[in-house]
PDB file of C-alpha atoms in Angstrom:
ATOM      1  CA  UNK R  20      92.588  30.373  29.441  1.00 61.00           C
ATOM      2  CA  UNK R  21      92.430  31.711  25.867  1.00 74.00           C
ATOM      3  CA  UNK R  22      91.059  30.633  22.508  1.00 83.00           C
ATOM      4  CA  UNK R  23      93.347  28.276  20.640  1.00 80.00           C
ATOM      5  CA  UNK R  24      92.856  27.835  16.921  1.00 82.00           C
ATOM      6  CA  UNK R  25      94.457  25.331  14.607  1.00 81.00           C
ATOM      7  CA  UNK R  26      93.628  23.861  11.251  1.00 81.00           C
ATOM      8  CA  UNK R  27      95.053  20.869   9.525  1.00 78.00           C
ATOM      9  CA  UNK R  28      95.701  20.214   5.867  1.00 79.00           C
ATOM     10  CA  UNK R  29      94.934  17.173   3.726  1.00 80.00           C
ATOM     11  CA  UNK R  30      98.438  15.942   4.604  1.00 82.00           C
ATOM     12  CA  UNK R  31      97.476  16.179   8.301  1.00 75.00           C
ATOM     13  CA  UNK R  32      99.882  19.039   8.899  1.00 80.00           C
ATOM     14  CA  UNK R  33      98.655  21.022  11.869  1.00 79.00           C
ATOM     15  CA  UNK R  34      98.890  24.804  11.700  1.00 83.00           C
ATOM     16  CA  UNK R  35      98.401  26.526  15.042  1.00 82.00           C
ATOM     17  CA  UNK R  36      97.539  30.204  15.189  1.00 85.00           C
ATOM     18  CA  UNK R  37      96.495  33.050  17.435  1.00 87.00           C
ATOM     19  CA  UNK R  38      93.016  33.137  15.897  1.00 85.00           C
ATOM     20  CA  UNK R  39      91.391  34.010  19.199  1.00 88.00           C
ATOM     21  CA  UNK R  40      92.659  37.550  18.652  1.00 92.00           C
ATOM     22  CA  UNK R  41      90.333  38.102  15.687  1.00 92.00           C
ATOM     23  CA  UNK R  42      88.185  41.177  16.306  1.00 94.00           C
ATOM     24  CA  UNK R  43      84.946  40.546  18.187  1.00 94.00           C
ATOM     25  CA  UNK R  44      81.696  41.595  16.526  1.00 91.00           C
ATOM     26  CA  UNK R  45      78.821  42.358  18.919  1.00 92.00           C
ATOM     27  CA  UNK R  46      75.395  41.107  17.771  1.00 89.00           C
ATOM     28  CA  UNK R  47      73.083  42.202  20.589  1.00 90.00           C
ATOM     29  CA  UNK R  48      72.693  45.059  23.043  1.00 92.00           C
ATOM     30  CA  UNK R  49      74.260  42.857  25.728  1.00 91.00           C
ATOM     31  CA  UNK R  50      77.299  42.272  23.505  1.00 92.00           C
ATOM     32  CA  UNK R  51      77.520  45.944  22.550  1.00 94.00           C
ATOM     33  CA  UNK R  52      77.564  46.959  26.212  1.00 94.00           C
ATOM     34  CA  UNK R  53      80.162  44.291  27.058  1.00 94.00           C
ATOM     35  CA  UNK R  54      82.233  45.308  24.006  1.00 96.00           C
ATOM     36  CA  UNK R  55      82.159  48.980  25.059  1.00 95.00           C
ATOM     37  CA  UNK R  56      83.157  48.040  28.614  1.00 95.00           C
ATOM     38  CA  UNK R  57      86.179  46.029  27.424  1.00 95.00           C
ATOM     39  CA  UNK R  58      87.027  48.642  24.784  1.00 96.00           C
ATOM     40  CA  UNK R  59      87.495  51.268  27.502  1.00 95.00           C
ATOM     41  CA  UNK R  60      90.390  49.156  28.820  1.00 93.00           C
ATOM     42  CA  UNK R  61      91.697  47.648  25.573  1.00 94.00           C
ATOM     43  CA  UNK R  62      92.206  49.170  22.120  1.00 94.00           C
ATOM     44  CA  UNK R  63      91.338  45.921  20.348  1.00 96.00           C
ATOM     45  CA  UNK R  64      88.473  43.716  21.586  1.00 97.00           C
ATOM     46  CA  UNK R  65      89.017  40.150  20.422  1.00 95.00           C
ATOM     47  CA  UNK R  66      86.833  37.063  20.605  1.00 94.00           C
ATOM     48  CA  UNK R  67      89.231  35.713  23.224  1.00 92.00           C
ATOM     49  CA  UNK R  68      88.217  38.599  25.497  1.00 94.00           C
ATOM     50  CA  UNK R  69      84.592  37.444  25.323  1.00 93.00           C
ATOM     51  CA  UNK R  70      84.345  33.665  24.770  1.00 91.00           C
ATOM     52  CA  UNK R  71      87.162  32.221  26.888  1.00 87.00           C
ATOM     53  CA  UNK R  72      87.966  32.084  30.584  1.00 84.00           C
ATOM     54  CA  UNK R  73      89.572  35.513  30.042  1.00 87.00           C
ATOM     55  CA  UNK R  74      86.202  36.541  28.634  1.00 88.00           C
ATOM     56  CA  UNK R  75      84.391  35.290  31.709  1.00 86.00           C
ATOM     57  CA  UNK R  76      86.692  37.435  33.868  1.00 89.00           C
ATOM     58  CA  UNK R  77      85.791  40.443  31.703  1.00 90.00           C
ATOM     59  CA  UNK R  78      82.142  39.462  32.014  1.00 90.00           C
ATOM     60  CA  UNK R  79      82.459  39.261  35.806  1.00 88.00           C
ATOM     61  CA  UNK R  80      84.078  42.689  35.941  1.00 90.00           C
ATOM     62  CA  UNK R  81      81.345  44.110  33.716  1.00 91.00           C
ATOM     63  CA  UNK R  82      78.578  42.544  35.825  1.00 88.00           C
ATOM     64  CA  UNK R  83      80.081  43.645  39.141  1.00 87.00           C
ATOM     65  CA  UNK R  84      81.222  47.147  38.117  1.00 87.00           C
ATOM     66  CA  UNK R  85      78.769  48.413  35.505  1.00 82.00           C
ATOM     67  CA  UNK R  86      75.522  46.519  35.002  1.00 72.00           C
ATOM     68  CA  UNK R  87      74.524  43.480  37.007  1.00 73.00           C
ATOM     69  CA  UNK R  88      71.477  42.976  34.717  1.00 85.00           C
ATOM     70  CA  UNK R  89      69.377  42.557  37.863  1.00 86.00           C
ATOM     71  CA  UNK R  90      71.460  39.838  39.538  1.00 90.00           C
ATOM     72  CA  UNK R  91      71.111  39.637  43.317  1.00 91.00           C
ATOM     73  CA  UNK R  92      73.804  41.148  45.532  1.00 91.00           C
ATOM     74  CA  UNK R  93      74.414  37.685  46.992  1.00 93.00           C
ATOM     75  CA  UNK R  94      75.205  36.242  43.556  1.00 92.00           C
ATOM     76  CA  UNK R  95      77.319  39.281  42.608  1.00 90.00           C
ATOM     77  CA  UNK R  96      79.417  38.685  45.746  1.00 92.00           C
ATOM     78  CA  UNK R  97      79.910  35.044  44.705  1.00 92.00           C
ATOM     79  CA  UNK R  98      81.037  36.206  41.248  1.00 90.00           C
ATOM     80  CA  UNK R  99      83.584  38.581  42.773  1.00 90.00           C
ATOM     81  CA  UNK R 100      85.410  35.807  44.622  1.00 92.00           C
ATOM     82  CA  UNK R 101      84.952  32.919  42.186  1.00 90.00           C
ATOM     83  CA  UNK R 102      87.843  31.372  40.270  1.00 88.00           C
ATOM     84  CA  UNK R 103      85.389  29.465  38.062  1.00 88.00           C
ATOM     85  CA  UNK R 104      83.154  32.255  36.816  1.00 89.00           C
ATOM     86  CA  UNK R 105      81.834  30.440  33.754  1.00 87.00           C
ATOM     87  CA  UNK R 106      80.951  27.337  35.749  1.00 88.00           C
ATOM     88  CA  UNK R 107      79.261  29.437  38.443  1.00 91.00           C
ATOM     89  CA  UNK R 108      77.137  31.265  35.853  1.00 90.00           C
ATOM     90  CA  UNK R 109      76.384  28.023  33.970  1.00 90.00           C
ATOM     91  CA  UNK R 110      75.365  26.157  37.142  1.00 91.00           C
ATOM     92  CA  UNK R 111      73.169  29.070  38.254  1.00 91.00           C
ATOM     93  CA  UNK R 112      71.545  29.164  34.785  1.00 91.00           C
ATOM     94  CA  UNK R 113      69.856  25.836  35.567  1.00 89.00           C
ATOM     95  CA  UNK R 114      67.858  27.392  38.443  1.00 87.00           C
ATOM     96  CA  UNK R 115      64.371  28.716  37.831  1.00 83.00           C
ATOM     97  CA  UNK R 116      64.647  32.047  39.658  1.00 85.00           C
ATOM     98  CA  UNK R 117      65.671  35.605  38.817  1.00 86.00           C
ATOM     99  CA  UNK R 118      69.433  34.966  39.016  1.00 88.00           C
ATOM    100  CA  UNK R 119      69.034  31.688  37.125  1.00 90.00           C
ATOM    101  CA  UNK R 120      67.061  33.292  34.304  1.00 90.00           C
ATOM    102  CA  UNK R 121      69.602  36.105  33.935  1.00 90.00           C
ATOM    103  CA  UNK R 122      72.489  33.606  33.951  1.00 90.00           C
ATOM    104  CA  UNK R 123      70.671  31.516  31.330  1.00 91.00           C
ATOM    105  CA  UNK R 124      70.476  34.583  29.098  1.00 90.00           C
ATOM    106  CA  UNK R 125      74.191  35.284  29.665  1.00 90.00           C
ATOM    107  CA  UNK R 126      75.119  31.694  28.710  1.00 91.00           C
ATOM    108  CA  UNK R 127      72.920  31.939  25.600  1.00 92.00           C
ATOM    109  CA  UNK R 128      74.574  35.229  24.585  1.00 91.00           C
ATOM    110  CA  UNK R 129      78.117  33.893  25.083  1.00 91.00           C
ATOM    111  CA  UNK R 130      77.195  30.672  23.256  1.00 92.00           C
ATOM    112  CA  UNK R 131      75.774  32.700  20.351  1.00 93.00           C
ATOM    113  CA  UNK R 132      79.126  34.509  20.171  1.00 93.00           C
ATOM    114  CA  UNK R 133      80.959  31.170  20.047  1.00 93.00           C
ATOM    115  CA  UNK R 134      78.736  30.102  17.147  1.00 94.00           C
ATOM    116  CA  UNK R 135      79.277  33.404  15.337  1.00 94.00           C
ATOM    117  CA  UNK R 136      83.042  33.046  15.737  1.00 93.00           C
ATOM    118  CA  UNK R 137      82.903  29.513  14.335  1.00 94.00           C
ATOM    119  CA  UNK R 138      80.807  30.731  11.391  1.00 94.00           C
ATOM    120  CA  UNK R 139      83.447  33.365  10.630  1.00 93.00           C
ATOM    121  CA  UNK R 140      86.110  30.642  10.728  1.00 92.00           C
ATOM    122  CA  UNK R 141      83.993  28.500   8.410  1.00 94.00           C
ATOM    123  CA  UNK R 142      83.946  31.343   5.886  1.00 93.00           C
ATOM    124  CA  UNK R 143      87.678  31.945   6.322  1.00 91.00           C
ATOM    125  CA  UNK R 144      88.898  28.353   5.905  1.00 91.00           C
ATOM    126  CA  UNK R 145      85.982  26.653   4.072  1.00 92.00           C
ATOM    127  CA  UNK R 146      86.754  23.376   5.883  1.00 92.00           C
ATOM    128  CA  UNK R 147      84.768  20.170   5.673  1.00 90.00           C
ATOM    129  CA  UNK R 148      84.337  20.176   9.421  1.00 91.00           C
ATOM    130  CA  UNK R 149      84.888  22.352  12.494  1.00 91.00           C
ATOM    131  CA  UNK R 150      85.563  20.917  15.947  1.00 86.00           C
ATOM    132  CA  UNK R 151      84.882  22.953  19.074  1.00 87.00           C
ATOM    133  CA  UNK R 152      87.023  21.583  21.894  1.00 82.00           C
ATOM    134  CA  UNK R 153      88.100  22.713  25.329  1.00 79.00           C
ATOM    135  CA  UNK R 154      86.476  23.568  28.614  1.00 76.00           C
ATOM    136  CA  UNK R 155      83.886  26.057  27.417  1.00 74.00           C
ATOM    137  CA  UNK R 156      82.588  23.714  24.720  1.00 75.00           C
ATOM    138  CA  UNK R 157      82.672  20.789  27.092  1.00 74.00           C
ATOM    139  CA  UNK R 158      81.214  22.395  30.216  1.00 74.00           C
ATOM    140  CA  UNK R 159      79.702  25.856  29.787  1.00 73.00           C
ATOM    141  CA  UNK R 160      77.799  26.040  26.567  1.00 79.00           C
ATOM    142  CA  UNK R 161      74.249  26.149  25.255  1.00 86.00           C
ATOM    143  CA  UNK R 162      74.366  24.135  22.029  1.00 90.00           C
ATOM    144  CA  UNK R 163      71.136  25.614  20.618  1.00 92.00           C
ATOM    145  CA  UNK R 164      72.550  29.122  20.960  1.00 93.00           C
ATOM    146  CA  UNK R 165      75.836  28.052  19.350  1.00 92.00           C
ATOM    147  CA  UNK R 166      73.885  26.768  16.363  1.00 93.00           C
ATOM    148  CA  UNK R 167      71.865  30.012  16.184  1.00 94.00           C
ATOM    149  CA  UNK R 168      75.137  31.953  16.084  1.00 93.00           C
ATOM    150  CA  UNK R 169      76.662  29.564  13.554  1.00 93.00           C
ATOM    151  CA  UNK R 170      73.711  29.874  11.163  1.00 94.00           C
ATOM    152  CA  UNK R 171      73.036  33.579  11.896  1.00 90.00           C
ATOM    153  CA  UNK R 172      73.975  35.007   8.529  1.00 83.00           C
ATOM    154  CA  UNK R 173      71.439  34.239   5.817  1.00 84.00           C
ATOM    155  CA  UNK R 174      73.798  35.463   3.094  1.00 87.00           C
ATOM    156  CA  UNK R 175      76.292  32.708   3.885  1.00 89.00           C
ATOM    157  CA  UNK R 176      73.879  30.016   5.004  1.00 91.00           C
ATOM    158  CA  UNK R 177      74.505  27.831   1.973  1.00 92.00           C
ATOM    159  CA  UNK R 178      78.192  27.710   2.949  1.00 94.00           C
ATOM    160  CA  UNK R 179      77.825  27.107   6.700  1.00 93.00           C
ATOM    161  CA  UNK R 180      75.142  24.460   6.130  1.00 94.00           C
ATOM    162  CA  UNK R 181      77.699  22.368   4.223  1.00 95.00           C
ATOM    163  CA  UNK R 182      80.307  22.496   7.006  1.00 95.00           C
ATOM    164  CA  UNK R 183      79.760  20.120   9.920  1.00 92.00           C
ATOM    165  CA  UNK R 184      80.132  21.640  13.358  1.00 91.00           C
ATOM    166  CA  UNK R 185      81.073  19.156  16.091  1.00 88.00           C
ATOM    167  CA  UNK R 186      81.258  19.964  19.794  1.00 86.00           C
ATOM    168  CA  UNK R 187      83.843  17.616  21.297  1.00 84.00           C
ATOM    169  CA  UNK R 188      83.169  16.694  24.928  1.00 83.00           C
ATOM    170  CA  UNK R 189      86.242  14.473  25.449  1.00 81.00           C
ATOM    171  CA  UNK R 190      88.480  16.034  28.138  1.00 78.00           C
ATOM    172  CA  UNK R 191      91.517  14.017  26.958  1.00 79.00           C
ATOM    173  CA  UNK R 192      91.560  15.304  23.388  1.00 73.00           C
ATOM    174  CA  UNK R 193      94.814  17.251  23.852  1.00 70.00           C
ATOM    175  CA  UNK R 194      96.557  14.030  24.870  1.00 76.00           C
ATOM    176  CA  UNK R 195      95.518  12.400  21.601  1.00 75.00           C
ATOM    177  CA  UNK R 196      97.035  15.319  19.698  1.00 71.00           C
ATOM    178  CA  UNK R 197     100.303  14.979  21.605  1.00 75.00           C
ATOM    179  CA  UNK R 198     100.398  11.233  20.917  1.00 81.00           C
ATOM    180  CA  UNK R 199      99.719  11.804  17.210  1.00 76.00           C
ATOM    181  CA  UNK R 200     102.467  14.420  17.069  1.00 73.00           C
ATOM    182  CA  UNK R 201     104.874  12.099  18.887  1.00 81.00           C
ATOM    183  CA  UNK R 202     104.212   9.310  16.379  1.00 80.00           C
ATOM    184  CA  UNK R 203     104.757  11.779  13.556  1.00 77.00           C
ATOM    185  CA  UNK R 204     108.146  13.019  14.780  1.00 80.00           C
ATOM    186  CA  UNK R 205     109.261   9.464  15.561  1.00 81.00           C
ATOM    187  CA  UNK R 206     108.125   8.363  12.075  1.00 75.00           C
ATOM    188  CA  UNK R 207     106.001   5.583  13.499  1.00 64.00           C
TER     189      UNK R 207
END
């Protein structure tokens, strides 16, 4: 779905937000082209439109309508009918062939954007730690490219180097949050 963002205070108060709607900054020609494609349909291009399942739908539309980056017609047809676009691209990225190499580059570019977004959040909140959770972090990510995006800005490197970035792979994490909240409201 979208990009959820929450931070918690020293008192463990959780503050949810709509932080996925922060403006997206393109860092490569691929991102500039994708940004321009989305911007023709939307006035404001947010990170959510690039790094979430919504983003993968935009990516599919871009790849099938504008520039397939050299993907085969067979793979483009699979993209058009897929409900799991990110997973399809990620799985294909493991193949050593033309489609696989292109999909690997796409995953690296999207992962770099995730890292860049997290770096911006690090500068905004100056937390001790950042946790990336959810399906994209768990299933469809290139961790090396996330780290490249996270440490991209040399001017702020001394800040981001001090903030731990953890990629949480546990699919039940949301349940733990609900349980914690339940205990809190029941004063347990």
